[in-house]
Tab-separated table of C-alpha atoms in Angstrom:
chain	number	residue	atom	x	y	z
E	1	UNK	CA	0.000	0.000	0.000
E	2	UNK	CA	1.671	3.458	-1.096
E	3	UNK	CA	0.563	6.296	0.524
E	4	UNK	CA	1.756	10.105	-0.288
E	5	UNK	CA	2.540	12.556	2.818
E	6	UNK	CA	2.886	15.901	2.128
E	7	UNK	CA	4.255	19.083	4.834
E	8	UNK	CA	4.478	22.512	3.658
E	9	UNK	CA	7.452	23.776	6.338
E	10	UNK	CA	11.449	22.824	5.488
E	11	UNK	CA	12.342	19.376	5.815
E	12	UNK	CA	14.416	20.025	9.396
E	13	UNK	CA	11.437	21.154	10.747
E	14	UNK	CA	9.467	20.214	13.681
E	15	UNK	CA	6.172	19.411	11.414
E	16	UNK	CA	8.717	17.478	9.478
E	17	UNK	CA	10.733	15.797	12.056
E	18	UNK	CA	7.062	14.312	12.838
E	19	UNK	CA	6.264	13.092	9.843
E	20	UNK	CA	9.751	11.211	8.954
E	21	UNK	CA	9.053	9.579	12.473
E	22	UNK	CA	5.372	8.565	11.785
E	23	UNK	CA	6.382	7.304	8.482
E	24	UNK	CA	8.778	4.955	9.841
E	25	UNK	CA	6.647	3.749	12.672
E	26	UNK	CA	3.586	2.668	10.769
E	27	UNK	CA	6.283	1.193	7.783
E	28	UNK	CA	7.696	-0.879	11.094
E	29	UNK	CA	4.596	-1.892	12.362
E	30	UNK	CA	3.044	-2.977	9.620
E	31	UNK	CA	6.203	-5.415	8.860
E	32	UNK	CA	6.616	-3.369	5.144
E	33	UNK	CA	2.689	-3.805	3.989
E	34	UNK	CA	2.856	0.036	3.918
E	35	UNK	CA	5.037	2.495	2.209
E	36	UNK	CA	4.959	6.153	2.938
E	37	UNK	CA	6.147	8.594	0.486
E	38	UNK	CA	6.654	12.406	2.383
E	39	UNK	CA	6.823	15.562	0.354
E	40	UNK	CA	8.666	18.316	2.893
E	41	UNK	CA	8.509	21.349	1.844
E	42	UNK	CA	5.502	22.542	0.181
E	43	UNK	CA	6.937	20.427	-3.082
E	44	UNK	CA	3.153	18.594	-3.497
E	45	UNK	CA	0.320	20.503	-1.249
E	46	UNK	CA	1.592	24.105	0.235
E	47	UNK	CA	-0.070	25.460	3.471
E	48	UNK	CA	-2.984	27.148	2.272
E	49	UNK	CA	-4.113	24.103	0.101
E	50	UNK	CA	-3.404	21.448	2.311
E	51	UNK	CA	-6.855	20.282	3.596
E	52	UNK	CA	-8.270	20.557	0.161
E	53	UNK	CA	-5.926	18.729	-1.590
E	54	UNK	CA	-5.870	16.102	0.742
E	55	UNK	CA	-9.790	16.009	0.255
E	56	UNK	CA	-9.313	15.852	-3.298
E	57	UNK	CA	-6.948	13.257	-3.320
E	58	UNK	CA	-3.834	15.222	-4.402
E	59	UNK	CA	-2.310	13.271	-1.791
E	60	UNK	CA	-3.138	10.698	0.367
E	61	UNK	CA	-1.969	12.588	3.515
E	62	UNK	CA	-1.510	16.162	4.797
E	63	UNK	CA	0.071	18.041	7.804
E	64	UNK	CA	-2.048	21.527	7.958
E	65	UNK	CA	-1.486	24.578	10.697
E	66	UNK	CA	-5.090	25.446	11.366
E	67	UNK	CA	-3.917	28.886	12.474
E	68	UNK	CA	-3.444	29.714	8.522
E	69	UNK	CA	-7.469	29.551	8.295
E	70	UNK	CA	-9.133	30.995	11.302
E	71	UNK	CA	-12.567	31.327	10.020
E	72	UNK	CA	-12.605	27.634	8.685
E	73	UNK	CA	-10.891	25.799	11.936
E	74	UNK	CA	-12.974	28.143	14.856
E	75	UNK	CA	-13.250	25.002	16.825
E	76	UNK	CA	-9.521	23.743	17.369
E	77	UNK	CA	-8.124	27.180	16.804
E	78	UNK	CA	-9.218	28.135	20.380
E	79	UNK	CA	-6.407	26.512	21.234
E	80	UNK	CA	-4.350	29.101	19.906
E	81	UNK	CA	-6.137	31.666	22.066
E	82	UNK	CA	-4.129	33.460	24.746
E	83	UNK	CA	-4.757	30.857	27.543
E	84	UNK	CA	-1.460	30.376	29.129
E	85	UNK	CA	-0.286	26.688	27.642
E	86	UNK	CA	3.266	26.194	29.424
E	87	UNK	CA	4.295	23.478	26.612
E	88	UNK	CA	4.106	21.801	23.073
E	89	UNK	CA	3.331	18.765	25.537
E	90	UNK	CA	0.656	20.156	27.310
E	91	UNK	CA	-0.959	21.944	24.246
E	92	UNK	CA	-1.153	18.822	22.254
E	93	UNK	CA	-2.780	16.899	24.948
E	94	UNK	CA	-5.322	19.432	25.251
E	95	UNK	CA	-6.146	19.654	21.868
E	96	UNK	CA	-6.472	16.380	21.128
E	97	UNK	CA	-8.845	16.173	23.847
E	98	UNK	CA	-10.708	19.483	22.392
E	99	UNK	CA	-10.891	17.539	18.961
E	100	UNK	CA	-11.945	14.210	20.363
E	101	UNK	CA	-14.830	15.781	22.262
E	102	UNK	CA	-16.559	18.338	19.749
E	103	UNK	CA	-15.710	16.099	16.341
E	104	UNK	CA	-15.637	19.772	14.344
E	105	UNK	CA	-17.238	19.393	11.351
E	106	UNK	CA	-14.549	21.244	9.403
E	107	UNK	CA	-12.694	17.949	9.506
E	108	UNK	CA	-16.146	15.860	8.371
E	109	UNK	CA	-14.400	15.010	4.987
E	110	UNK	CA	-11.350	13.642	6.445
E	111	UNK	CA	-9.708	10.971	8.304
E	112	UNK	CA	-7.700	12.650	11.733
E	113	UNK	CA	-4.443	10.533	12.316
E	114	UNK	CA	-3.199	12.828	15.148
E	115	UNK	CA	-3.072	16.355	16.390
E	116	UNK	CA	-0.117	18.294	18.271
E	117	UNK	CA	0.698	22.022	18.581
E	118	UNK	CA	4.213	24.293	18.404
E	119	UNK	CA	5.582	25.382	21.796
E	120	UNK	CA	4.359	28.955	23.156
E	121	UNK	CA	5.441	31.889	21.466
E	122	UNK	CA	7.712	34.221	22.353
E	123	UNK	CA	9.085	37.468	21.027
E	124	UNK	CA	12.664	37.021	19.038
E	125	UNK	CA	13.850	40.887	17.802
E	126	UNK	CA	16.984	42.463	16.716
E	127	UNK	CA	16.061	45.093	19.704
E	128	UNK	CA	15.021	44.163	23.323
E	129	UNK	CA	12.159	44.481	24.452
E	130	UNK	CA	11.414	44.561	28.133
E	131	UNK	CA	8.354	46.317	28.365
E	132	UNK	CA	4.899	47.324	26.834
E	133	UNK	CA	6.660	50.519	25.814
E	134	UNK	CA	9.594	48.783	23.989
E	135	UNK	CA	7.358	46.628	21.543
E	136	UNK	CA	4.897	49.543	20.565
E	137	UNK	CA	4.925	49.724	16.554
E	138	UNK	CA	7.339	47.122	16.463
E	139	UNK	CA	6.420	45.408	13.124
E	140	UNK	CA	6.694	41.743	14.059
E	141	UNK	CA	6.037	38.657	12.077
E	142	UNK	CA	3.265	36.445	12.802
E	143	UNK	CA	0.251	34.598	11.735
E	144	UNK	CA	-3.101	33.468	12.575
E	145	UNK	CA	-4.324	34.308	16.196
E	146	UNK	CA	-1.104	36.151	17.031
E	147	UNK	CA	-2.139	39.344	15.017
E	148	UNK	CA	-4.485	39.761	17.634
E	149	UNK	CA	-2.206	39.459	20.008
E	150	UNK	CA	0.655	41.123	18.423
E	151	UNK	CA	-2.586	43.770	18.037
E	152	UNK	CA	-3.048	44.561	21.366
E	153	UNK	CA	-0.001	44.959	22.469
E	154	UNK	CA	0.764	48.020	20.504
E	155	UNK	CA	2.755	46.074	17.572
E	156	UNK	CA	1.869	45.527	14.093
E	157	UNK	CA	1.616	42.041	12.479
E	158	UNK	CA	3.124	41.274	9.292
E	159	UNK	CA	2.071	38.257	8.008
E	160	UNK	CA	4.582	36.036	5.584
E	161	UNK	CA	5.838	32.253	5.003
E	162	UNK	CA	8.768	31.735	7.987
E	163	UNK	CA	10.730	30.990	4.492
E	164	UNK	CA	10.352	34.706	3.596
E	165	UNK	CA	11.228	36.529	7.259
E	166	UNK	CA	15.346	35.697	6.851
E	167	UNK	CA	15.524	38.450	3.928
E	168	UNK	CA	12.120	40.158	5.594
E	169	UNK	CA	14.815	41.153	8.589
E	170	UNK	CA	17.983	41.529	6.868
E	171	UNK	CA	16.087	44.236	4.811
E	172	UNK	CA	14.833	45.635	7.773
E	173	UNK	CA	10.749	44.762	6.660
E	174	UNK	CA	9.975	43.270	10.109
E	175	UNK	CA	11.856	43.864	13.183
E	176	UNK	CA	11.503	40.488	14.392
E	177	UNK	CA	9.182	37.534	14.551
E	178	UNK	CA	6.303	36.414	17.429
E	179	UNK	CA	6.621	32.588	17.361
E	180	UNK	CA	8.391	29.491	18.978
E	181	UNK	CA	11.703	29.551	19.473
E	182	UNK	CA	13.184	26.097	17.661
E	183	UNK	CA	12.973	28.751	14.900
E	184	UNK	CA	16.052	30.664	15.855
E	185	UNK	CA	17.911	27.819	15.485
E	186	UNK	CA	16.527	25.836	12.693
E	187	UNK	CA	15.920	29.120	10.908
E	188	UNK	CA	19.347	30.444	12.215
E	189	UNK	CA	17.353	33.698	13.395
E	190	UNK	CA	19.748	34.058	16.100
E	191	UNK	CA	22.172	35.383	13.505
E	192	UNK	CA	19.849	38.251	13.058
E	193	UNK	CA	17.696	38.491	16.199
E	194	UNK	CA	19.690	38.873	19.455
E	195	UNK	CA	16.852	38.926	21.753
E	196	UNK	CA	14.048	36.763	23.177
E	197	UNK	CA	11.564	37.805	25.458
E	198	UNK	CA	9.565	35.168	27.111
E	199	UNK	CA	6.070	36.098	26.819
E	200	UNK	CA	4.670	32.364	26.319
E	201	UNK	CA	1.663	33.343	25.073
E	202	UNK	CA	-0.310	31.380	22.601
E	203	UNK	CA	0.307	27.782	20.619
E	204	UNK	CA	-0.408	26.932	16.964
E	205	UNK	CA	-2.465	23.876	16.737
E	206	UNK	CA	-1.172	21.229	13.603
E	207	UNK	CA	-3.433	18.395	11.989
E	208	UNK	CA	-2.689	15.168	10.281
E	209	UNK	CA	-5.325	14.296	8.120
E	210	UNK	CA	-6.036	11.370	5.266
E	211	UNK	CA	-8.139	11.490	2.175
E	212	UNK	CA	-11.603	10.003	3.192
E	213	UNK	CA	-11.520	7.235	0.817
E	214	UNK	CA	-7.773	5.984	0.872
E	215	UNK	CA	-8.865	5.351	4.955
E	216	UNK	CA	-11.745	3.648	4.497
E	217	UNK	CA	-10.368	1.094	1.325
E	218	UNK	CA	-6.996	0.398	4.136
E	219	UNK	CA	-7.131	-3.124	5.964
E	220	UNK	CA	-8.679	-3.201	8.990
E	221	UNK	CA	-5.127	-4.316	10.650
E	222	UNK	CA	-3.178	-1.044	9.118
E	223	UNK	CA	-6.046	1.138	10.348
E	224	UNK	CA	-5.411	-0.112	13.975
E	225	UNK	CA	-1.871	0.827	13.472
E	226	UNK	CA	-2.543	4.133	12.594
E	227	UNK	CA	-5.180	4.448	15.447
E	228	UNK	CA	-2.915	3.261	18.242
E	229	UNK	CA	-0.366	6.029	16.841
E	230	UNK	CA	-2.781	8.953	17.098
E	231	UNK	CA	-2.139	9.635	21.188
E	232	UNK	CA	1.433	8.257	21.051
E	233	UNK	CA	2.726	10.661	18.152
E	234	UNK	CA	0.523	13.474	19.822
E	235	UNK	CA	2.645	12.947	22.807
E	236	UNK	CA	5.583	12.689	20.804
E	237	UNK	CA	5.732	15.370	18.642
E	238	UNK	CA	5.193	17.704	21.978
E	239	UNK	CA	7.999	16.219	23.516
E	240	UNK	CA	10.390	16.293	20.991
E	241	UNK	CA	9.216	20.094	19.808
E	242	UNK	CA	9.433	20.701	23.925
E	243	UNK	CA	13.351	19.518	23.983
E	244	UNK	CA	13.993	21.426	20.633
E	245	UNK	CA	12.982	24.296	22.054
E	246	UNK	CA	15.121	24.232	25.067
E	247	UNK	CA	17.785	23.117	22.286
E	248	UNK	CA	17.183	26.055	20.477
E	249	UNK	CA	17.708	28.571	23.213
E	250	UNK	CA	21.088	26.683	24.528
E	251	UNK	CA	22.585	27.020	21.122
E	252	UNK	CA	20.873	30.845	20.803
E	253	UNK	CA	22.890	31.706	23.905
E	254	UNK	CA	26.188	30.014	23.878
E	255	UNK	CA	26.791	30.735	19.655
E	256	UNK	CA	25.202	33.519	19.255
E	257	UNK	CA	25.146	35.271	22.563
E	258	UNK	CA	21.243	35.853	22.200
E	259	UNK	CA	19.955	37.647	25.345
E	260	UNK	CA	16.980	35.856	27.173
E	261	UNK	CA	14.496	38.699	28.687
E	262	UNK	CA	12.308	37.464	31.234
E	263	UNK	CA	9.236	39.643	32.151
E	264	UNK	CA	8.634	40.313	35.669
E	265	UNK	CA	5.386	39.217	37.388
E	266	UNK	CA	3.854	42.774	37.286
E	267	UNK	CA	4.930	43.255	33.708
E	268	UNK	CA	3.726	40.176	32.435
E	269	UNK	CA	0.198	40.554	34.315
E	270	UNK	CA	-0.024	43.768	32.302
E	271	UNK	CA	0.761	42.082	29.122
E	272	UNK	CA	-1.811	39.433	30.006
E	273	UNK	CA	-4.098	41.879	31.201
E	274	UNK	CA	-4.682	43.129	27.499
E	275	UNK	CA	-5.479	39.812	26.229
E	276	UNK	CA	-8.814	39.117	27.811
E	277	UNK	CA	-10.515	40.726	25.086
E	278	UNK	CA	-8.871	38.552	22.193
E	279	UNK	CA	-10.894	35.518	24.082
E	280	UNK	CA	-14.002	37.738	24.620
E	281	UNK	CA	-13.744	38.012	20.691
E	282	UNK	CA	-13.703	34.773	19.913
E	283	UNK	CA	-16.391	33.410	22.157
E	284	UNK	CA	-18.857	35.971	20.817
E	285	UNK	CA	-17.985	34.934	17.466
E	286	UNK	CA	-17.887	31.089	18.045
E	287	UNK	CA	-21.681	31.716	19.440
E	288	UNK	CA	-22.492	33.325	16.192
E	289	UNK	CA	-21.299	30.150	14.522
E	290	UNK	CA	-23.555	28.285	16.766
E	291	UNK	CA	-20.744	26.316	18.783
E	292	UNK	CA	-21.220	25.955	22.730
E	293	UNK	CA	-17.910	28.776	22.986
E	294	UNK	CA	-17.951	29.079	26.820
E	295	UNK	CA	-17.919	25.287	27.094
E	296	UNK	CA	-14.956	25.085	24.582
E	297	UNK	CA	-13.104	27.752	26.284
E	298	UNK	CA	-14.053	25.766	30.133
E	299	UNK	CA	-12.574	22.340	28.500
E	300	UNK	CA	-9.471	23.810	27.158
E	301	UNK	CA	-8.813	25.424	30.566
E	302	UNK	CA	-9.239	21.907	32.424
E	303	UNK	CA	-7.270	20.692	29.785
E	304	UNK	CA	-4.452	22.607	30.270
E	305	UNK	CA	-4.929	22.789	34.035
E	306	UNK	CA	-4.620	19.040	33.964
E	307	UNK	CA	-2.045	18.263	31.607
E	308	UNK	CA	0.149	20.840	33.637
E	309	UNK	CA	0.163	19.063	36.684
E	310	UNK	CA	1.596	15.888	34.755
């Protein structure tokens, strides 16, 4: 059986990293009955087409970032509302759960293999930024629910590929990025940005997701394969995007004497302070849509509250 897996972020990449390992656990398990072909790189389905192409067949398999389609994902991008997720580890847990509880139609048309989220993000800039004041009219690259954020703060989003932000800050377009930090590594940021500041803010949720029909014609034996892999490459992918991170940073400091800024207590309540409305937002549009919003917002806090204290 041949399938076709296709990423739209560079191969070294934590999306990426996932996939290789998912590909060679279910060819393992499966003793060689099933061969997975992966596309890295946006070289068969890019981000923006990825759940539609996978629908339609133009591959078998697709890794999406729901964040890149905020009106179509409303249910599992509350996860990437400001709600104070500590990990990758803890985020992915607590989506999954989110997803295995409401069943979102959005993803109807498709098969779910697994779910898992990016670390928190943080503020990486070629200038510090230690307070409110410093990141006012910053132009900062982001995407999905972090313009919001990003919004309210006092600094303006710019939204691009991560691809494009390397020449975005060399000529001086953005002043920095509002994302997880594996990226200053595997992006080699560092070189450019010299600060972090630890605002741990908000995840971006990821999906795997198989064309309808290719699931439902597999044998009943590889389909429990790929079932028993859904929690275990969850858990997985937060773990290993968790220890990247922390990778990331060590490597940001010692080679490229990157400065870590941590915000105190009363600073960061202040930053937090200004979110409250970005979830107000979203639960008065998720209503519109019909969804039970408070109740979504009341899991993911459990969730998180939970998954914390493992």
């Amino acid at each position: 059986i041949k399938l076709t897996y296709a990423n739209f972020p560079p191969a070294p990449t934590f999306p990426c990293v996932q996939m290789e390992r998912w590909k060679t656990e279910v060819e393992k398990r499966t003793n060689g009955k099933v061969a997975v072909q992966t596309f890295p790189g946006g070289s068969l389905l890019d981000a923006k087409e990825m759940m539609d192409g996978v629908v339609n067949g133009q591959a078998d398999i697709g890794c999406l970032c729901m964040a890149y389609q905020p009106g179509r994902f409303m249910v599992t991008n509350a996860a990437a509302l400001p709600l104070g997720i500590p990990s990758a580890k803890v985020g992915s847990q607590a989506l999954w759960d989110l997803y295995s509880k409401y069943q979102p139609k959005e993803f109807a048309d498709v098969k779910v293999l697994t779910m898992f989220t990016t670390a928190p993000a943080n503020i990486m800039s070629k200038k510090p930024v230690r307070t409110l004041a410093d990141i006012k009219g910053m132009d900062l690259r982001a995407s999905g629910e972090a313009a919001q954020i990003l919004k309210a703060w006092g600094a303006n989003q710019v939204g691009m590929p991560m691809s494009s932000t390397p020449e975005a800050l060399q000529k001086g377009v953005v002043q920095g990025l509002f994302s997880s930090v594996e990226v200053m590594k595997d992006f080699k940021f560092a070189e450019l940005c010299k600060y972090i500041t630890m605002t741990e803010t908000n995840i971006y949720p990821f999906a795997v997701v198989m064309n309808q029909k290719k699931w439902d014609a597999l044998p009943d034996e590889v389909k429990a394969v790929f079932e028993e892999l859904a929690v275990e490459q969850c858990l997985w992918t937060g773990e290993y995007m968790d220890a990247h991170v922390q990778e990331s940073v060590d490597w940001s400091k010692a080679e490229q004497k990157v400065e870590v800024i941590e915000l105190s207590a009363e600073e960061k309540a202040k930053w937090n302070a200004l979110l409250a409305p970005n979830v107000d937002e979203w639960v008065k549009q998720a209503k519109a849509a019909g969804l039970p919003a408070e109740e979504i917002i009341d899991d993911l806090k459990a969730s998180i509250a939970t998954f914390s204290q493992k």
